[in-house]
Amino acid sequence: MVTAGGAGLGTDADLESTLEERILSGLDPEQREVATTLRGPVCVLAGAGTGKTRAITHRIAYGIATGVYTPQKVLALTFTARAANEMRNRLRGLGAAGVQTRTFHAAALRQLQYFWPQAVGGPLPGLVEHKARLITEAAQNMRLSTDRAAVRDLAAEIEWAKVSMLTPDTYPSRAARRDMPLNYDVRTVQRLYQSYEELKTDRQLIDFEDVLLLTVAVLEEDERVAATVREQYRHFVVDEYQDVSPLQQRLLDAWLGGRDDVCVVGDASQTIYSFTGATSRHLLEFPARHPQARVIELVRDYRSTPQVVETANRLLAARRPARGSTPGAWATPLRLVAQRPDGPRPSWNEYADDEAEAAGTAARIQDLIDDGVPASGIAVLFRTNGQSQAFETALAEAGIGFQLRGTERFFNRPEVKQAVVQLRTAARAAEATDEPTRLVRDILSSLGYSDRAPRSTGAVRERWESLAALVSLADRMAAETAARGEDFLLPAFAAELERRMAQQDAPVMNGVTLASLHSAKGLEWDAVFLAGLSEGLVPIGFAETADEIDEERRLLYVGITRAREHLVLSWTLSRTPGGKPTRKPSRFLEALREAQGDRPAERRPRGRGARAHS
């Protein structure tokens, strides 16, 4: 058949072939192998910056274009709403709309809500979004005094137990060697865990871990439900597979039901969430569990300069298995191959104290901004959230905007909720003649926005940054609609906020990012400052076993590989000005500094209290 328009336009088959080739164009040989290997099992070992999301989204799109996949029968799983949104948008851009892209929890909750009435009967119990209130009540019932930090640590311990599929009865035997919150004994935590579970049961509530547990139970115990789900989903893709917990693996197995049409993607060198129950064991053992699996390695790094890539490679090359390490946990790491042109060598900065480090970092950041690097393309990463205050103060004093990452979800912040409500109300009353960007500024000014950032830190600054992000989003939408020759209207902006709120798709905030190394996973910046690289912080003081020390090394590796071009590593000799210089640089830096020919005697002063070598 000749397509409409007559001779010269080609047949339907020609157009299909062109579509397929367009999907594959621009992929490197390894990415192309991932994209064209449409039947499972497939294991993709993907290093940092190697285009894994590109490879797997093109795989799904190619499978749909060739007729191997039906969009609605593909379930793509990842670990954050942000990553799911990114994957969904990329698939839409490739003409592959309709694919289910969800987090494990979102996919399980959707199924549980649908099947609960027929599998169990009655309405699904209410969902506990935050454990703090119930844990506090359980602790009070046991006459235990707990502050906010203790409740957070207890919640994390309970979550670890549940994703490890431990009940209060089976918890003590597995937790005997774990560090307990508040130095409680294991039996105390067990009783608190039991009390927490009883409170939920009494009030007909479930938490997010229960969502996974109950979905597994329904699938394993009700053959009709399992058959329906397995008919619905025929092909599975799991991103960040090194981070799956035993409970998530069991849910994936229940979804598969003995089938092996699954593609898993991960990097054991980026396993940094073991404290949540994540383990790279499932990734490393995948070929053994699936002897027919195709294993494909992605090692071409498109993110970082050769100088950054070499630093990351050397860090992992210095690993040595130690006595007491977990068997199988020391797989040979992927060696990245840089694809970008040369860039500056990493900088090494030694400071007298934390205050000097923060001030020196702020000065270097200002230099980068003056050289044209956008503030949003710069990040300061540290091991613990408590380290952020010094950098908040230094950046505020320097007049440099910043945002904190890893705190409360953007759309859950009170000021953002208030702003959305007021913008929604204003949108209903807005007239076409109104100037939307001015209206947005006027509305947000009543909530604390101003054109100039406050010089203070803490809650006032965080509130302003949230509102400034909404203003920036309005400005960007106005520019985009003007470029299309269209009018930017307030109802469209309100609708965009509703969409983003539903998908937890936070707008980009214009400022330097301050974040812990853990919360930086999956992100990247033009310039990354890795601060506080002293013994006791990196590795953290409570990391004692071989496995714990190795995870700290992987955490630093994740930090290094966030940088596209500029990488600055720093440490301090003491915590406070005038303090005794008892700190030492992290043991992880020794091989890196020697490889670059760095010697203490060669470092020259740079900034207040600093000695550096670039």
XYZ file of C-alpha atoms in Angstrom:
614
model
C 0.000 0.000 0.000
C 1.201 3.507 -0.927
C 0.650 6.173 1.691
C -1.562 9.183 1.086
C 0.057 11.736 -1.140
C 1.012 9.441 -3.969
C 4.289 8.127 -5.293
C 7.563 8.953 -3.626
C 6.350 8.929 -0.017
C 6.924 5.217 0.501
C 4.897 2.375 1.920
C 3.637 1.876 5.486
C 6.483 -0.611 5.939
C 8.985 2.063 4.900
C 7.526 4.490 7.438
C 7.668 1.850 10.183
C 11.286 1.126 9.328
C 12.070 4.837 9.408
C 10.420 5.141 12.847
C 12.402 2.214 14.174
C 15.669 3.612 12.876
C 14.863 7.036 14.280
C 14.417 5.489 17.717
C 17.778 3.733 17.447
C 19.666 6.635 15.921
C 22.139 8.347 18.234
C 22.607 5.308 20.468
C 26.102 3.957 20.984
C 26.697 0.239 20.221
C 26.018 -0.921 23.776
C 22.923 1.252 24.187
C 21.702 -0.039 20.832
C 22.194 -3.610 22.031
C 20.045 -2.820 25.081
C 17.375 -1.215 22.885
C 17.165 -4.109 20.433
C 17.280 -6.949 22.977
C 13.540 -7.027 23.522
C 13.070 -10.392 25.185
C 14.209 -11.061 28.703
C 15.949 -11.820 30.864
C 18.329 -8.880 30.351
C 20.782 -7.446 32.894
C 22.201 -4.011 32.100
C 25.209 -3.011 34.194
C 25.214 0.741 33.728
C 27.888 3.002 35.169
C 27.279 6.592 36.238
C 26.575 8.948 33.358
C 26.384 6.199 30.730
C 22.861 6.963 29.496
C 20.973 4.106 31.114
C 17.638 5.930 31.115
C 18.141 6.722 27.438
C 18.906 3.071 26.698
C 15.906 1.590 28.497
C 13.382 4.173 27.284
C 14.546 3.609 23.713
C 14.258 -0.137 24.335
C 10.632 0.243 25.364
C 9.878 2.592 22.464
C 11.579 0.268 19.984
C 9.642 -2.703 21.339
C 6.396 -0.807 20.810
C 7.385 0.424 17.341
C 8.221 -3.123 16.213
C 5.007 -4.545 17.643
C 6.755 -6.730 20.220
C 5.307 -4.707 23.112
C 1.842 -3.361 23.754
C 2.260 -0.071 25.672
C -0.345 -0.875 28.328
C 1.312 -4.246 29.022
C 4.696 -2.750 29.943
C 5.471 -1.850 33.564
C 8.589 0.262 34.091
C 9.615 0.524 37.739
C 11.929 2.943 39.467
C 12.473 4.350 42.958
C 11.420 7.992 42.960
C 8.479 9.921 41.566
C 10.954 12.272 39.892
C 12.646 9.412 38.030
C 9.270 7.971 37.032
C 8.209 11.372 35.668
C 11.432 11.702 33.687
C 11.002 8.243 32.190
C 7.354 8.952 31.356
C 8.229 12.210 29.611
C 11.008 10.599 27.595
C 8.719 7.788 26.474
C 6.072 10.295 25.467
C 8.681 12.117 23.384
C 9.546 8.829 21.655
C 5.900 8.205 20.771
C 5.510 5.542 23.457
C 2.699 7.008 25.566
C 0.585 4.591 27.585
C 3.456 2.724 29.268
C 2.991 2.419 33.023
C 6.009 4.095 34.656
C 5.743 3.978 38.432
C 7.610 3.505 41.663
C 7.211 0.107 43.343
C 4.956 1.671 45.953
C 2.773 3.529 43.461
C 2.291 0.418 41.318
C 1.489 -1.744 44.342
C -0.935 0.790 45.843
C -2.826 1.101 42.563
C -3.249 -2.676 42.364
C -4.153 -3.006 46.041
C -6.853 -0.345 45.779
C -8.376 -2.124 42.792
C -8.234 -5.719 44.036
C -8.775 -5.272 47.789
C -12.615 -5.303 47.659
C -12.742 -8.591 45.739
C -9.730 -10.272 47.373
C -10.324 -9.227 50.977
C -13.611 -7.356 51.093
C -14.560 -3.927 52.353
C -12.644 -0.691 51.810
C -8.865 -0.555 51.862
C -7.562 0.640 55.261
C -6.366 4.226 55.499
C -2.770 4.987 54.564
C -0.284 6.312 57.139
C 1.890 8.776 55.239
C 4.121 9.551 58.231
C 4.930 7.133 61.048
C 5.963 9.787 63.562
C 2.615 10.209 65.324
C 2.039 6.470 65.870
C 5.635 5.817 66.900
C 5.504 8.681 69.391
C 2.288 7.253 70.851
C 3.785 3.749 71.022
C 6.856 5.144 72.797
C 4.715 7.080 75.272
C 2.709 3.933 76.035
C 6.011 2.276 76.908
C 7.062 5.352 78.943
C 9.969 6.029 76.638
C 11.026 9.628 76.059
C 11.722 10.393 72.411
C 12.549 13.560 70.540
C 12.002 14.247 66.852
C 15.345 12.779 65.779
C 14.770 9.624 67.822
C 11.322 9.114 66.287
C 12.858 9.479 62.826
C 15.509 6.864 63.649
C 12.918 4.482 65.073
C 10.780 4.898 61.961
C 13.791 4.046 59.795
C 14.493 0.937 61.873
C 10.896 -0.266 61.555
C 10.987 0.368 57.807
C 14.210 -1.645 57.522
C 12.616 -4.526 59.426
C 9.518 -4.548 57.234
C 11.292 -4.374 53.857
C 13.541 -7.168 55.167
C 10.255 -9.044 55.776
C 10.808 -9.319 59.526
C 7.870 -9.377 61.912
C 8.206 -8.224 65.525
C 8.725 -11.899 66.430
C 11.505 -12.525 63.908
C 13.151 -9.102 64.235
C 15.472 -9.743 67.253
C 17.502 -12.551 65.677
C 18.304 -10.517 62.534
C 18.834 -7.204 64.340
C 21.213 -8.466 67.008
C 24.258 -6.873 65.337
C 22.606 -3.640 64.258
C 23.144 -0.322 65.999
C 19.891 0.453 67.799
C 18.295 3.926 67.866
C 19.074 5.797 71.110
C 21.186 2.792 72.150
C 17.994 0.953 73.085
C 18.388 -2.793 73.420
C 16.922 -4.977 70.693
C 14.028 -6.145 72.876
C 12.913 -2.559 73.530
C 12.833 -1.786 69.818
C 11.014 -5.074 69.220
C 8.304 -4.150 71.739
C 7.961 -0.688 70.225
C 7.667 -2.247 66.741
C 4.961 -4.565 68.094
C 3.111 -1.661 69.714
C 3.274 0.358 66.482
C 1.769 -2.547 64.525
C -1.014 -2.980 67.084
C -1.922 0.716 66.924
C -2.232 0.467 63.150
C -4.409 -2.612 63.381
C -6.690 -1.067 66.012
C -7.233 2.017 63.850
C -7.490 0.158 60.538
C -4.420 1.801 59.062
C -1.572 0.571 56.849
C 1.823 2.132 56.081
C 3.798 2.175 52.843
C 5.639 -1.053 53.662
C 2.282 -2.726 54.319
C 1.228 -1.717 50.802
C 4.028 -3.898 49.399
C 3.469 -6.706 51.922
C -0.280 -6.847 51.312
C 0.115 -6.731 47.537
C 2.516 -9.675 47.756
C 0.063 -11.546 49.979
C -2.864 -10.976 47.611
C -0.850 -12.060 44.570
C 0.536 -15.161 46.297
C -2.748 -16.242 47.861
C -5.363 -15.351 45.235
C -4.722 -17.077 41.911
C -7.444 -15.100 40.126
C -5.907 -11.775 41.057
C -2.422 -13.005 40.166
C -3.619 -14.226 36.764
C -5.284 -10.881 36.043
C -2.186 -8.870 36.961
C 0.122 -11.152 34.969
C -2.134 -10.875 31.943
C -2.093 -7.090 32.297
C 1.703 -6.799 32.542
C 3.826 -8.920 30.218
C 7.101 -6.983 30.124
C 8.988 -5.457 33.068
C 11.832 -2.967 33.307
C 13.415 -2.214 36.694
C 15.709 0.805 36.981
C 18.200 1.264 39.853
C 18.005 -2.467 40.478
C 20.948 -2.315 42.888
C 18.581 -0.605 45.339
C 15.828 -3.230 45.555
C 14.994 -4.608 48.985
C 14.098 -8.250 49.665
C 10.440 -7.202 49.859
C 10.543 -5.406 46.502
C 12.248 -8.423 44.927
C 9.520 -10.683 46.278
C 6.864 -8.375 44.808
C 8.654 -8.392 41.442
C 8.744 -12.195 41.555
C 5.008 -12.247 42.299
C 4.334 -9.982 39.323
C 6.463 -12.148 37.051
C 4.926 -15.417 38.223
C 7.766 -17.563 36.935
C 8.189 -15.645 33.672
C 11.517 -14.060 32.841
C 10.613 -11.206 30.494
C 12.342 -8.656 32.677
C 15.127 -6.146 32.063
C 16.996 -4.955 35.153
C 19.357 -1.986 35.153
C 21.809 -1.016 37.869
C 25.324 -0.418 39.132
C 26.587 -2.200 42.236
C 29.090 0.635 42.755
C 26.182 2.968 43.478
C 24.565 0.888 46.229
C 24.353 3.435 49.058
C 21.045 2.688 50.777
C 21.726 -0.544 52.654
C 20.397 1.098 55.826
C 16.942 1.074 54.157
C 17.198 -2.618 53.263
C 18.553 -2.097 49.732
C 21.038 -4.680 48.531
C 23.015 -5.166 45.326
C 22.832 -8.936 45.820
C 19.841 -9.229 43.490
C 21.713 -7.399 40.713
C 24.959 -9.308 41.190
C 23.190 -12.683 41.349
C 20.828 -12.023 38.439
C 22.920 -13.960 35.860
C 23.106 -16.947 38.217
C 19.333 -16.900 38.793
C 18.760 -16.496 35.051
C 21.450 -18.508 33.221
C 20.025 -17.440 29.841
C 20.266 -13.739 30.686
C 21.932 -11.315 28.288
C 24.371 -9.168 30.289
C 25.233 -5.805 28.704
C 27.677 -3.281 30.147
C 27.331 0.477 29.639
C 30.661 2.160 30.427
C 30.826 5.184 28.094
C 30.454 8.174 30.404
C 28.779 11.105 28.643
C 28.333 13.204 31.777
C 31.772 13.967 33.125
C 35.141 15.143 31.824
C 38.048 12.645 31.658
C 39.515 14.269 34.774
C 36.379 13.607 36.823
C 35.963 10.099 35.383
C 39.560 9.172 36.166
C 39.115 10.345 39.755
C 36.033 8.146 40.127
C 37.773 5.148 38.554
C 40.782 5.476 40.847
C 38.583 5.641 43.921
C 36.997 2.278 43.114
C 40.247 0.739 41.884
C 41.686 1.245 45.366
C 39.038 -1.026 46.913
C 40.354 -4.155 48.578
C 38.193 -6.953 50.006
C 38.669 -7.066 53.755
C 38.264 -9.736 56.371
C 34.613 -10.001 57.328
C 33.195 -8.554 54.108
C 30.068 -10.159 52.661
C 30.861 -12.846 50.050
C 29.872 -11.734 46.549
C 29.659 -8.062 47.503
C 33.013 -7.221 45.941
C 32.238 -7.575 42.241
C 34.749 -5.967 39.906
C 33.503 -2.386 39.422
C 32.754 -1.018 35.979
C 35.587 1.134 34.647
C 34.092 4.222 33.054
C 35.400 5.556 29.737
C 35.020 9.325 29.374
C 33.452 10.622 26.169
C 33.706 14.363 26.824
C 36.645 16.671 26.033
C 39.228 17.476 28.691
C 38.291 19.781 31.525
C 39.995 21.251 34.599
C 41.738 18.993 37.062
C 39.952 18.453 40.363
C 40.872 20.954 43.079
C 41.990 19.949 46.571
C 41.458 22.357 49.457
C 42.545 22.036 53.060
C 40.966 24.512 55.500
C 41.697 25.355 59.101
C 38.090 24.861 60.242
C 34.502 24.407 59.055
C 33.784 28.136 58.979
C 36.804 28.771 56.767
C 35.779 25.891 54.492
C 32.290 27.352 54.048
C 33.639 30.852 53.347
C 36.247 29.531 50.921
C 33.641 27.423 49.145
C 31.327 30.426 48.792
C 34.193 32.444 47.281
C 34.964 29.698 44.758
C 31.272 29.455 43.876
C 31.126 33.190 43.225
C 34.125 32.817 40.905
C 32.294 30.124 38.929
C 29.131 32.227 38.714
C 31.205 35.180 37.498
C 32.668 32.873 34.838
C 29.190 32.020 33.576
C 28.307 28.835 35.455
C 24.645 29.162 36.552
C 23.985 28.891 40.277
C 21.525 26.057 39.580
C 24.432 24.154 38.000
C 26.464 24.145 41.230
C 26.134 21.871 44.261
C 27.787 21.525 47.654
C 27.545 17.950 48.901
C 28.332 16.702 52.411
C 27.950 13.534 54.466
C 25.449 14.717 57.108
C 22.625 17.240 57.038
C 24.102 18.947 60.087
C 26.982 20.224 57.925
C 24.686 22.413 55.815
C 24.304 25.291 58.284
C 27.818 26.672 57.786
C 27.339 26.735 54.013
C 23.874 28.298 54.316
C 25.372 31.122 56.368
C 28.367 31.636 54.083
C 26.264 31.705 50.902
C 23.690 34.051 52.449
C 26.462 36.434 53.542
C 27.876 36.326 50.002
C 24.467 37.076 48.510
C 24.369 33.761 46.631
C 20.995 32.020 46.353
C 20.749 28.402 47.494
C 18.270 25.607 48.014
C 18.266 22.679 50.412
C 17.621 19.267 48.918
C 16.486 16.206 50.791
C 14.164 18.072 53.138
C 10.381 18.041 52.898
C 8.839 17.331 49.484
C 8.330 20.553 47.572
C 4.564 20.291 47.140
C 4.113 19.221 50.770
C 5.576 22.490 52.078
C 2.925 24.690 53.748
C 3.834 27.801 51.757
C 3.582 25.868 48.467
C 0.194 24.429 49.416
C -1.033 27.935 50.299
C 0.336 29.310 47.041
C -1.371 26.647 44.920
C -4.725 27.294 46.613
C -4.478 31.049 46.110
C -3.300 30.714 42.507
C -6.126 28.280 41.760
C -8.661 30.740 43.180
C -7.125 33.651 41.266
C -7.130 31.628 38.049
C -10.901 31.200 38.236
C -11.361 34.963 38.527
C -8.620 36.032 36.117
C -9.489 37.877 32.938
C -7.685 37.492 29.629
C -6.409 41.037 29.929
C -4.625 40.317 33.218
C -0.844 40.014 33.184
C -0.235 36.506 34.606
C 3.385 36.887 35.703
C 2.553 40.100 37.585
C -0.449 38.406 39.200
C 1.715 35.479 40.298
C 4.215 37.848 41.923
C 1.450 39.826 43.639
C -0.175 36.691 45.029
C 3.101 35.176 46.247
C 4.239 38.479 47.770
C 1.443 38.121 50.306
C 3.011 34.793 51.331
C 6.562 36.120 51.756
C 8.030 36.447 48.272
C 10.137 39.446 47.329
C 12.389 40.220 44.373
C 15.432 40.158 46.651
C 16.406 37.044 48.561
C 16.585 37.359 52.357
C 20.068 37.252 53.856
C 18.862 35.053 56.699
C 18.950 31.255 56.741
C 16.609 28.595 58.055
C 12.829 28.607 57.662
C 12.584 32.158 56.283
C 15.070 31.401 53.538
C 13.488 28.024 52.682
C 10.053 29.658 52.408
C 11.415 32.323 50.058
C 13.202 29.739 47.902
C 9.958 27.766 47.500
C 7.997 30.825 46.378
C 10.854 31.985 44.137
C 10.745 28.608 42.372
C 7.057 29.185 41.545
C 7.832 32.662 40.188
C 10.648 31.226 38.076
C 8.324 28.529 36.719
C 5.745 31.186 35.753
C 8.418 33.227 33.973
C 9.662 30.179 32.106
C 6.167 29.133 31.018
C 5.452 32.698 29.856
C 8.631 32.700 27.737
C 7.832 29.287 26.241
C 4.259 30.221 25.292
C 5.430 33.541 23.823
C 7.960 31.648 21.682
C 5.068 29.604 20.292
C 3.125 32.782 19.565
C 0.541 32.001 22.246
C -0.781 33.873 25.277
C 0.286 32.759 28.745
C -2.826 32.603 30.939
C -3.094 32.126 34.687
C -5.488 29.107 34.396
C -2.813 27.308 32.358
C -0.250 28.010 35.084
C -2.635 26.748 37.790
C -3.287 23.600 35.737
C 0.463 23.017 35.353
C 0.888 23.285 39.134
C -1.925 20.756 39.650
C -0.224 18.346 37.251
C 3.140 18.770 38.939
C 1.609 18.345 42.388
C -0.089 15.089 41.353
C 3.211 13.735 40.017
C 5.455 15.334 42.698
C 7.344 17.009 39.841
C 9.011 19.916 41.649
C 10.139 22.939 39.592
C 13.828 23.723 39.242
C 14.905 26.193 41.914
C 17.396 28.864 40.894
C 20.228 28.617 43.365
C 23.202 26.579 44.512
C 22.097 23.169 45.768
C 23.065 22.110 49.290
C 22.525 18.392 49.755
C 23.714 15.295 51.535
C 25.553 12.756 49.420
C 22.641 10.346 49.783
C 20.061 12.804 48.468
C 22.289 13.711 45.486
C 21.890 10.252 43.936
C 20.516 10.452 40.408
C 21.347 14.144 39.956
C 24.174 16.029 38.240
C 25.673 19.524 38.163
C 28.306 21.429 36.192
C 30.302 21.977 39.374
C 30.331 19.867 42.532
C 31.990 20.763 45.834
C 32.548 17.705 48.038
C 33.003 19.198 51.479
C 34.014 17.824 54.865
C 36.112 14.944 53.511
C 37.738 14.236 56.867
C 38.073 10.985 58.755
C 35.017 10.543 60.951
C 32.797 12.144 58.314
C 33.891 10.267 55.180
C 33.904 7.486 56.134
C 31.425 8.311 58.875
C 32.611 7.470 62.370
C 30.053 4.754 63.028
C 31.033 2.799 59.893
C 33.122 -0.007 61.364
C 32.682 -3.231 59.393
C 34.286 -3.913 56.019
C 30.898 -3.665 54.295
C 30.102 -0.365 56.009
C 33.442 1.174 55.040
C 32.965 0.012 51.458
C 29.533 1.632 51.313
C 31.109 4.899 52.454
C 33.557 4.610 49.546
C 30.634 4.050 47.162
C 28.925 7.105 48.623
C 31.957 9.247 47.786
C 31.992 7.673 44.297
C 28.396 8.778 43.801
C 29.383 12.293 44.869
C 32.317 12.468 42.454
C 30.257 11.217 39.513
C 27.644 13.964 39.999
C 30.120 16.501 38.520
C 30.094 17.282 34.820
C 33.180 19.519 34.697
C 34.341 21.166 37.926
C 35.149 19.015 40.957
C 36.397 20.471 44.240
C 37.279 18.280 47.227
C 37.914 19.827 50.638
C 38.486 18.940 54.263
C 39.183 20.748 57.523
C 41.738 20.332 60.275
C 39.370 21.287 63.103
C 35.688 21.902 63.591
C 35.755 25.419 65.040
C 38.015 28.473 64.539
C 41.027 28.231 66.812
C 40.323 24.581 67.547
C 43.066 21.994 67.859
C 43.903 20.592 64.382
C 43.150 16.950 65.113
C 41.295 16.043 61.936
C 42.876 14.145 59.057
C 41.857 13.926 55.391
C 39.685 10.957 54.492
C 41.597 7.743 53.869
C 39.807 7.537 50.507
C 41.658 10.594 49.213
C 45.159 9.170 49.542
C 45.216 7.243 46.249
C 43.473 10.085 44.430
C 45.902 12.783 45.582
C 48.961 10.642 44.903
C 47.680 9.851 41.402
C 47.480 13.565 40.636
C 50.936 14.263 42.020
C 49.512 16.274 44.907
C 51.790 16.706 47.896
C 51.072 18.815 50.994
C 54.204 20.875 50.358
C 52.953 21.782 46.888
C 49.653 23.256 48.044
C 49.450 27.024 47.995
C 47.169 29.302 50.005
C 43.774 30.091 48.502
C 41.199 32.039 50.496
C 40.906 32.489 54.226
C 42.397 29.608 56.170
C 42.866 27.477 53.065
C 45.692 25.633 51.413
C 44.936 24.252 47.997
C 46.325 22.660 44.884
C 44.454 22.556 41.591
